[in-house]
Amino acid sequence: MTNDAASAAYQSALSVIESVEPTVAGAIRSELADQRASLKLIASENYASPAVLLTMGTWLSDKYAEGTIGHRFYAGCRNIDTVEQAAADHARELFGAPHAYVQPHSGIDANLVAFWSILAQRIEAPALAEKGVKHVNDLTPEDWETLRKALGNQRALGMSLDAGGHLTHGFRPNISGKMFEQSSYGTDAETGLLDYAEVRRSAQEFRPLVLIAGYSAYPRKINFATMREIADEVGATLMVDMAHFAGLVAGKVFTGDFDPVPHAHVTTTTTHKSLRGPRGGLVLCQPEYADSVDRGCPMVLGGPLGHVMAAKAVALAEARQPSFQTYAQNVASNAVTLADGLMKRGARLVTGGTENHLVLIDVSTFGLTGRQAESALLDSGIVTNRNAIPRDPNGAWYTSGVRIGTPALTSRGFGAAEFDRVAELIVDVLTGTQPTAAPSGGVSKAKYAIADGLAAKTHDAAAELLDANPLYPGLEVS
Ligand code: DSN
């Protein structure tokens, strides 16, 4: 990345913003400084290119464009059609998908579109056909009641939260947990690995309409060919949420049985994680789901964000370059270096390693909760997030794990030597942190003390790595 032109663009933009709302201009500057000054290891974060970021700051934001390409509920959408078409074309080409829908504003939205599409395709359409009704508007109130019950009483089977599944895969804090009767599959108690025989047994017993694969904290790849076989055996639709590892699919690290797109009926993703695009989502699907996926807006989505769809097009164009494959390979090899570096220094990792972009450390072996470890690392300039581990005795709030990912620092240029040093810094901080007494007596799950001088020393060591690998080199913002 060379950023001389971007410097001029940002300087001008910030002076315009400053003249209206200086607090916001200050926060934008401050966020760049913060991101430059910390080891960003949150597995779901990355750094989008200046081209992607600048695309979002445009008047494409000012247009309403509900509907689909060439079929809008508003006049004057030709430029939004152009950017949506470009993003969808890039997505189809990049992932080899028959159909792409790039309007979802987030991963949750992409999953909602997928759920709606699956319900419409599998339940609503056959129910209407059986009654000889061509359109839902022709239904009687009694028909609606019958259909509502049919739509609202379906089953979804996904990975359990503590094994690394996601809230939007049928869990109660998300609407998917209200839409579906949910059951989940976990991982093997010994190895921590997904047990396909167990998934098959659960699917045969539960008979879900939707089998969901994908994760936000499972450090291994998934065999999607096997998941599709299981889905077919029980008559389920296979939906894959590849939000975390879309960059590894785009970069051809996950191919064949480990590439979800040819195997899933519907694949969803965010665009801002390992894919390194703007904050948003998209849906890929087989042809039979395309019509209902395209009705995502206004069925479950608000009006499309033209400026973000344009930025998705730019990011997806970047991901189609050969350099993105090198990046994706580095993300995965850096994760292996990080995992090895942590384990050789005594850390226990869930599943004993990684095959993707993340590792999950069981910090209980350091006598800490995830919350204590996350806070001590943050005090030391290392940004991670606490995460439950399988069968976590500390639940989802305190947790016993810390999730660490390589996409962001790999974008910054970190390689094997840097990630080994990062592993050393992390283990030093975890080893040098102790829980302290809770106000009510006993050991606190939140309070901790770091050995004298350790946080400052770690900050200095982190700064050395960061200075050698600057974020947006050449980009000057004052
Ligand atoms: N919040 C994202 C993550 O951190 O994994 C998933 O939605």
PDB file of N, CA and C in Angstrom, residues 192-246:
ATOM      1  N   GLY A 192     -11.236 -31.901  21.201  1.00  0.00           N
ATOM      2  CA  GLY A 192     -11.781 -30.578  20.890  1.00  0.00           C
ATOM      3  C   GLY A 192     -12.199 -30.453  19.434  1.00  0.00           C
ATOM      4  N   LEU A 193     -12.071 -31.552  18.669  1.00  0.00           N
ATOM      5  CA  LEU A 193     -12.371 -31.492  17.234  1.00  0.00           C
ATOM      6  C   LEU A 193     -13.827 -31.829  16.952  1.00  0.00           C
ATOM      7  N   LEU A 194     -14.311 -31.294  15.841  1.00  0.00           N
ATOM      8  CA  LEU A 194     -15.660 -31.612  15.386  1.00  0.00           C
ATOM      9  C   LEU A 194     -15.740 -33.104  15.097  1.00  0.00           C
ATOM     10  N   ASP A 195     -16.794 -33.735  15.622  1.00  0.00           N
ATOM     11  CA  ASP A 195     -16.962 -35.167  15.445  1.00  0.00           C
ATOM     12  C   ASP A 195     -18.118 -35.365  14.458  1.00  0.00           C
ATOM     13  N   TYR A 196     -17.763 -35.708  13.203  1.00  0.00           N
ATOM     14  CA  TYR A 196     -18.792 -35.766  12.163  1.00  0.00           C
ATOM     15  C   TYR A 196     -19.806 -36.881  12.427  1.00  0.00           C
ATOM     16  N   ALA A 197     -19.354 -37.951  13.080  1.00  0.00           N
ATOM     17  CA  ALA A 197     -20.300 -39.033  13.394  1.00  0.00           C
ATOM     18  C   ALA A 197     -21.357 -38.509  14.372  1.00  0.00           C
ATOM     19  N   GLU A 198     -20.928 -37.657  15.283  1.00  0.00           N
ATOM     20  CA  GLU A 198     -21.852 -37.080  16.258  1.00  0.00           C
ATOM     21  C   GLU A 198     -22.813 -36.089  15.569  1.00  0.00           C
ATOM     22  N   VAL A 199     -22.269 -35.301  14.632  1.00  0.00           N
ATOM     23  CA  VAL A 199     -23.136 -34.381  13.872  1.00  0.00           C
ATOM     24  C   VAL A 199     -24.195 -35.206  13.132  1.00  0.00           C
ATOM     25  N   ARG A 200     -23.765 -36.313  12.521  1.00  0.00           N
ATOM     26  CA  ARG A 200     -24.695 -37.164  11.763  1.00  0.00           C
ATOM     27  C   ARG A 200     -25.774 -37.738  12.691  1.00  0.00           C
ATOM     28  N   ARG A 201     -25.335 -38.231  13.858  1.00  0.00           N
ATOM     29  CA  ARG A 201     -26.304 -38.789  14.820  1.00  0.00           C
ATOM     30  C   ARG A 201     -27.313 -37.715  15.238  1.00  0.00           C
ATOM     31  N   SER A 202     -26.806 -36.512  15.561  1.00  0.00           N
ATOM     32  CA  SER A 202     -27.706 -35.426  15.988  1.00  0.00           C
ATOM     33  C   SER A 202     -28.678 -35.069  14.877  1.00  0.00           C
ATOM     34  N   ALA A 203     -28.173 -35.013  13.649  1.00  0.00           N
ATOM     35  CA  ALA A 203     -29.038 -34.625  12.524  1.00  0.00           C
ATOM     36  C   ALA A 203     -30.112 -35.689  12.294  1.00  0.00           C
ATOM     37  N   GLN A 204     -29.709 -36.971  12.422  1.00  0.00           N
ATOM     38  CA  GLN A 204     -30.698 -38.025  12.174  1.00  0.00           C
ATOM     39  C   GLN A 204     -31.768 -38.032  13.255  1.00  0.00           C
ATOM     40  N   GLU A 205     -31.377 -37.715  14.455  1.00  0.00           N
ATOM     41  CA  GLU A 205     -32.330 -37.695  15.564  1.00  0.00           C
ATOM     42  C   GLU A 205     -33.233 -36.457  15.491  1.00  0.00           C
ATOM     43  N   PHE A 206     -32.632 -35.287  15.192  1.00  0.00           N
ATOM     44  CA  PHE A 206     -33.348 -34.015  15.298  1.00  0.00           C
ATOM     45  C   PHE A 206     -34.088 -33.658  14.007  1.00  0.00           C
ATOM     46  N   ARG A 207     -33.629 -34.166  12.872  1.00  0.00           N
ATOM     47  CA  ARG A 207     -34.244 -33.910  11.557  1.00  0.00           C
ATOM     48  C   ARG A 207     -34.446 -32.418  11.311  1.00  0.00           C
ATOM     49  N   PRO A 208     -33.358 -31.646  11.266  1.00  0.00           N
ATOM     50  CA  PRO A 208     -33.513 -30.205  11.065  1.00  0.00           C
ATOM     51  C   PRO A 208     -33.909 -29.842   9.636  1.00  0.00           C
ATOM     52  N   LEU A 209     -34.571 -28.699   9.499  1.00  0.00           N
ATOM     53  CA  LEU A 209     -34.782 -28.136   8.158  1.00  0.00           C
ATOM     54  C   LEU A 209     -33.465 -27.545   7.659  1.00  0.00           C
ATOM     55  N   VAL A 210     -32.721 -26.939   8.603  1.00  0.00           N
ATOM     56  CA  VAL A 210     -31.461 -26.280   8.243  1.00  0.00           C
ATOM     57  C   VAL A 210     -30.324 -26.874   9.065  1.00  0.00           C
ATOM     58  N   LEU A 211     -29.282 -27.333   8.387  1.00  0.00           N
ATOM     59  CA  LEU A 211     -28.051 -27.716   9.072  1.00  0.00           C
ATOM     60  C   LEU A 211     -27.074 -26.554   8.870  1.00  0.00           C
ATOM     61  N   ILE A 212     -26.602 -25.988   9.990  1.00  0.00           N
ATOM     62  CA  ILE A 212     -25.732 -24.816   9.899  1.00  0.00           C
ATOM     63  C   ILE A 212     -24.300 -25.221  10.236  1.00  0.00           C
ATOM     64  N   ALA A 213     -23.378 -24.811   9.378  1.00  0.00           N
ATOM     65  CA  ALA A 213     -21.950 -25.031   9.659  1.00  0.00           C
ATOM     66  C   ALA A 213     -21.262 -23.671   9.626  1.00  0.00           C
ATOM     67  N   GLY A 214     -20.217 -23.562  10.408  1.00  0.00           N
ATOM     68  CA  GLY A 214     -19.512 -22.274  10.495  1.00  0.00           C
ATOM     69  C   GLY A 214     -19.324 -21.937  11.954  1.00  0.00           C
ATOM     70  N   TYR A 215     -18.463 -20.965  12.222  1.00  0.00           N
ATOM     71  CA  TYR A 215     -18.043 -20.724  13.605  1.00  0.00           C
ATOM     72  C   TYR A 215     -17.437 -19.342  13.739  1.00  0.00           C
ATOM     73  N   SER A 216     -17.291 -18.932  15.004  1.00  0.00           N
ATOM     74  CA  SER A 216     -16.511 -17.711  15.229  1.00  0.00           C
ATOM     75  C   SER A 216     -15.343 -17.970  16.176  1.00  0.00           C
ATOM     76  N   ALA A 217     -15.230 -19.195  16.701  1.00  0.00           N
ATOM     77  CA  ALA A 217     -14.105 -19.444  17.617  1.00  0.00           C
ATOM     78  C   ALA A 217     -13.587 -20.876  17.552  1.00  0.00           C
ATOM     79  N   TYR A 218     -13.829 -21.577  16.466  1.00  0.00           N
ATOM     80  CA  TYR A 218     -13.323 -22.953  16.319  1.00  0.00           C
ATOM     81  C   TYR A 218     -12.045 -22.874  15.469  1.00  0.00           C
ATOM     82  N   PRO A 219     -10.924 -23.358  15.983  1.00  0.00           N
ATOM     83  CA  PRO A 219      -9.654 -23.090  15.295  1.00  0.00           C
ATOM     84  C   PRO A 219      -9.278 -24.093  14.207  1.00  0.00           C
ATOM     85  N   ARG A 220     -10.257 -24.772  13.664  1.00  0.00           N
ATOM     86  CA  ARG A 220      -9.956 -25.806  12.665  1.00  0.00           C
ATOM     87  C   ARG A 220     -10.807 -25.602  11.419  1.00  0.00           C
ATOM     88  N   LYS A 221     -10.414 -26.304  10.337  1.00  0.00           N
ATOM     89  CA  LYS A 221     -11.252 -26.231   9.153  1.00  0.00           C
ATOM     90  C   LYS A 221     -12.376 -27.267   9.261  1.00  0.00           C
ATOM     91  N   ILE A 222     -13.383 -27.101   8.424  1.00  0.00           N
ATOM     92  CA  ILE A 222     -14.537 -28.011   8.431  1.00  0.00           C
ATOM     93  C   ILE A 222     -14.637 -28.663   7.061  1.00  0.00           C
ATOM     94  N   ASN A 223     -14.980 -29.953   7.077  1.00  0.00           N
ATOM     95  CA  ASN A 223     -15.186 -30.658   5.821  1.00  0.00           C
ATOM     96  C   ASN A 223     -16.645 -30.454   5.379  1.00  0.00           C
ATOM     97  N   PHE A 224     -16.814 -29.552   4.429  1.00  0.00           N
ATOM     98  CA  PHE A 224     -18.180 -29.193   4.024  1.00  0.00           C
ATOM     99  C   PHE A 224     -18.803 -30.243   3.110  1.00  0.00           C
ATOM    100  N   ALA A 225     -17.974 -31.050   2.456  1.00  0.00           N
ATOM    101  CA  ALA A 225     -18.533 -32.139   1.646  1.00  0.00           C
ATOM    102  C   ALA A 225     -19.240 -33.129   2.575  1.00  0.00           C
ATOM    103  N   THR A 226     -18.608 -33.410   3.721  1.00  0.00           N
ATOM    104  CA  THR A 226     -19.233 -34.319   4.687  1.00  0.00           C
ATOM    105  C   THR A 226     -20.506 -33.685   5.268  1.00  0.00           C
ATOM    106  N   MET A 227     -20.436 -32.384   5.573  1.00  0.00           N
ATOM    107  CA  MET A 227     -21.629 -31.718   6.117  1.00  0.00           C
ATOM    108  C   MET A 227     -22.779 -31.774   5.101  1.00  0.00           C
ATOM    109  N   ARG A 228     -22.453 -31.635   3.828  1.00  0.00           N
ATOM    110  CA  ARG A 228     -23.513 -31.691   2.806  1.00  0.00           C
ATOM    111  C   ARG A 228     -24.111 -33.097   2.727  1.00  0.00           C
ATOM    112  N   GLU A 229     -23.226 -34.106   2.833  1.00  0.00           N
ATOM    113  CA  GLU A 229     -23.739 -35.492   2.831  1.00  0.00           C
ATOM    114  C   GLU A 229     -24.740 -35.685   3.960  1.00  0.00           C
ATOM    115  N   ILE A 230     -24.376 -35.161   5.138  1.00  0.00           N
ATOM    116  CA  ILE A 230     -25.267 -35.312   6.301  1.00  0.00           C
ATOM    117  C   ILE A 230     -26.580 -34.576   6.047  1.00  0.00           C
ATOM    118  N   ALA A 231     -26.471 -33.343   5.512  1.00  0.00           N
ATOM    119  CA  ALA A 231     -27.687 -32.564   5.223  1.00  0.00           C
ATOM    120  C   ALA A 231     -28.582 -33.342   4.256  1.00  0.00           C
ATOM    121  N   ASP A 232     -27.974 -33.889   3.212  1.00  0.00           N
ATOM    122  CA  ASP A 232     -28.770 -34.617   2.215  1.00  0.00           C
ATOM    123  C   ASP A 232     -29.434 -35.853   2.826  1.00  0.00           C
ATOM    124  N   GLU A 233     -28.705 -36.527   3.708  1.00  0.00           N
ATOM    125  CA  GLU A 233     -29.271 -37.751   4.326  1.00  0.00           C
ATOM    126  C   GLU A 233     -30.548 -37.453   5.105  1.00  0.00           C
ATOM    127  N   VAL A 234     -30.626 -36.241   5.689  1.00  0.00           N
ATOM    128  CA  VAL A 234     -31.800 -35.935   6.531  1.00  0.00           C
ATOM    129  C   VAL A 234     -32.727 -34.925   5.866  1.00  0.00           C
ATOM    130  N   GLY A 235     -32.466 -34.603   4.617  1.00  0.00           N
ATOM    131  CA  GLY A 235     -33.341 -33.671   3.885  1.00  0.00           C
ATOM    132  C   GLY A 235     -33.207 -32.235   4.363  1.00  0.00           C
ATOM    133  N   ALA A 236     -32.042 -31.863   4.914  1.00  0.00           N
ATOM    134  CA  ALA A 236     -31.854 -30.491   5.398  1.00  0.00           C
ATOM    135  C   ALA A 236     -31.199 -29.625   4.323  1.00  0.00           C
ATOM    136  N   THR A 237     -31.407 -28.336   4.470  1.00  0.00           N
ATOM    137  CA  THR A 237     -30.663 -27.367   3.656  1.00  0.00           C
ATOM    138  C   THR A 237     -29.358 -27.085   4.389  1.00  0.00           C
ATOM    139  N   LEU A 238     -28.232 -27.112   3.665  1.00  0.00           N
ATOM    140  CA  LEU A 238     -26.953 -26.791   4.313  1.00  0.00           C
ATOM    141  C   LEU A 238     -26.667 -25.303   4.151  1.00  0.00           C
ATOM    142  N   MET A 239     -26.586 -24.638   5.291  1.00  0.00           N
ATOM    143  CA  MET A 239     -26.240 -23.216   5.293  1.00  0.00           C
ATOM    144  C   MET A 239     -24.880 -23.081   5.972  1.00  0.00           C
ATOM    145  N   VAL A 240     -23.947 -22.428   5.303  1.00  0.00           N
ATOM    146  CA  VAL A 240     -22.622 -22.217   5.892  1.00  0.00           C
ATOM    147  C   VAL A 240     -22.409 -20.726   6.131  1.00  0.00           C
ATOM    148  N   ASP A 241     -22.027 -20.407   7.353  1.00  0.00           N
ATOM    149  CA  ASP A 241     -21.665 -19.032   7.700  1.00  0.00           C
ATOM    150  C   ASP A 241     -20.136 -18.995   7.722  1.00  0.00           C
ATOM    151  N   MET A 242     -19.550 -18.432   6.652  1.00  0.00           N
ATOM    152  CA  MET A 242     -18.080 -18.437   6.557  1.00  0.00           C
ATOM    153  C   MET A 242     -17.489 -17.086   6.950  1.00  0.00           C
ATOM    154  N   ALA A 243     -18.228 -16.334   7.769  1.00  0.00           N
ATOM    155  CA  ALA A 243     -17.795 -14.965   8.075  1.00  0.00           C
ATOM    156  C   ALA A 243     -16.336 -14.908   8.518  1.00  0.00           C
ATOM    157  N   HIS A 244     -15.950 -15.833   9.397  1.00  0.00           N
ATOM    158  CA  HIS A 244     -14.586 -15.750   9.919  1.00  0.00           C
ATOM    159  C   HIS A 244     -13.530 -16.113   8.888  1.00  0.00           C
ATOM    160  N   PHE A 245     -13.824 -17.086   8.057  1.00  0.00           N
ATOM    161  CA  PHE A 245     -12.760 -17.613   7.195  1.00  0.00           C
ATOM    162  C   PHE A 245     -12.974 -17.320   5.712  1.00  0.00           C
ATOM    163  N   ALA A 246     -13.845 -16.354   5.402  1.00  0.00           N
ATOM    164  CA  ALA A 246     -14.101 -16.030   3.983  1.00  0.00           C
ATOM    165  C   ALA A 246     -12.801 -15.651   3.269  1.00  0.00           C
TER     166      ALA A 246
END
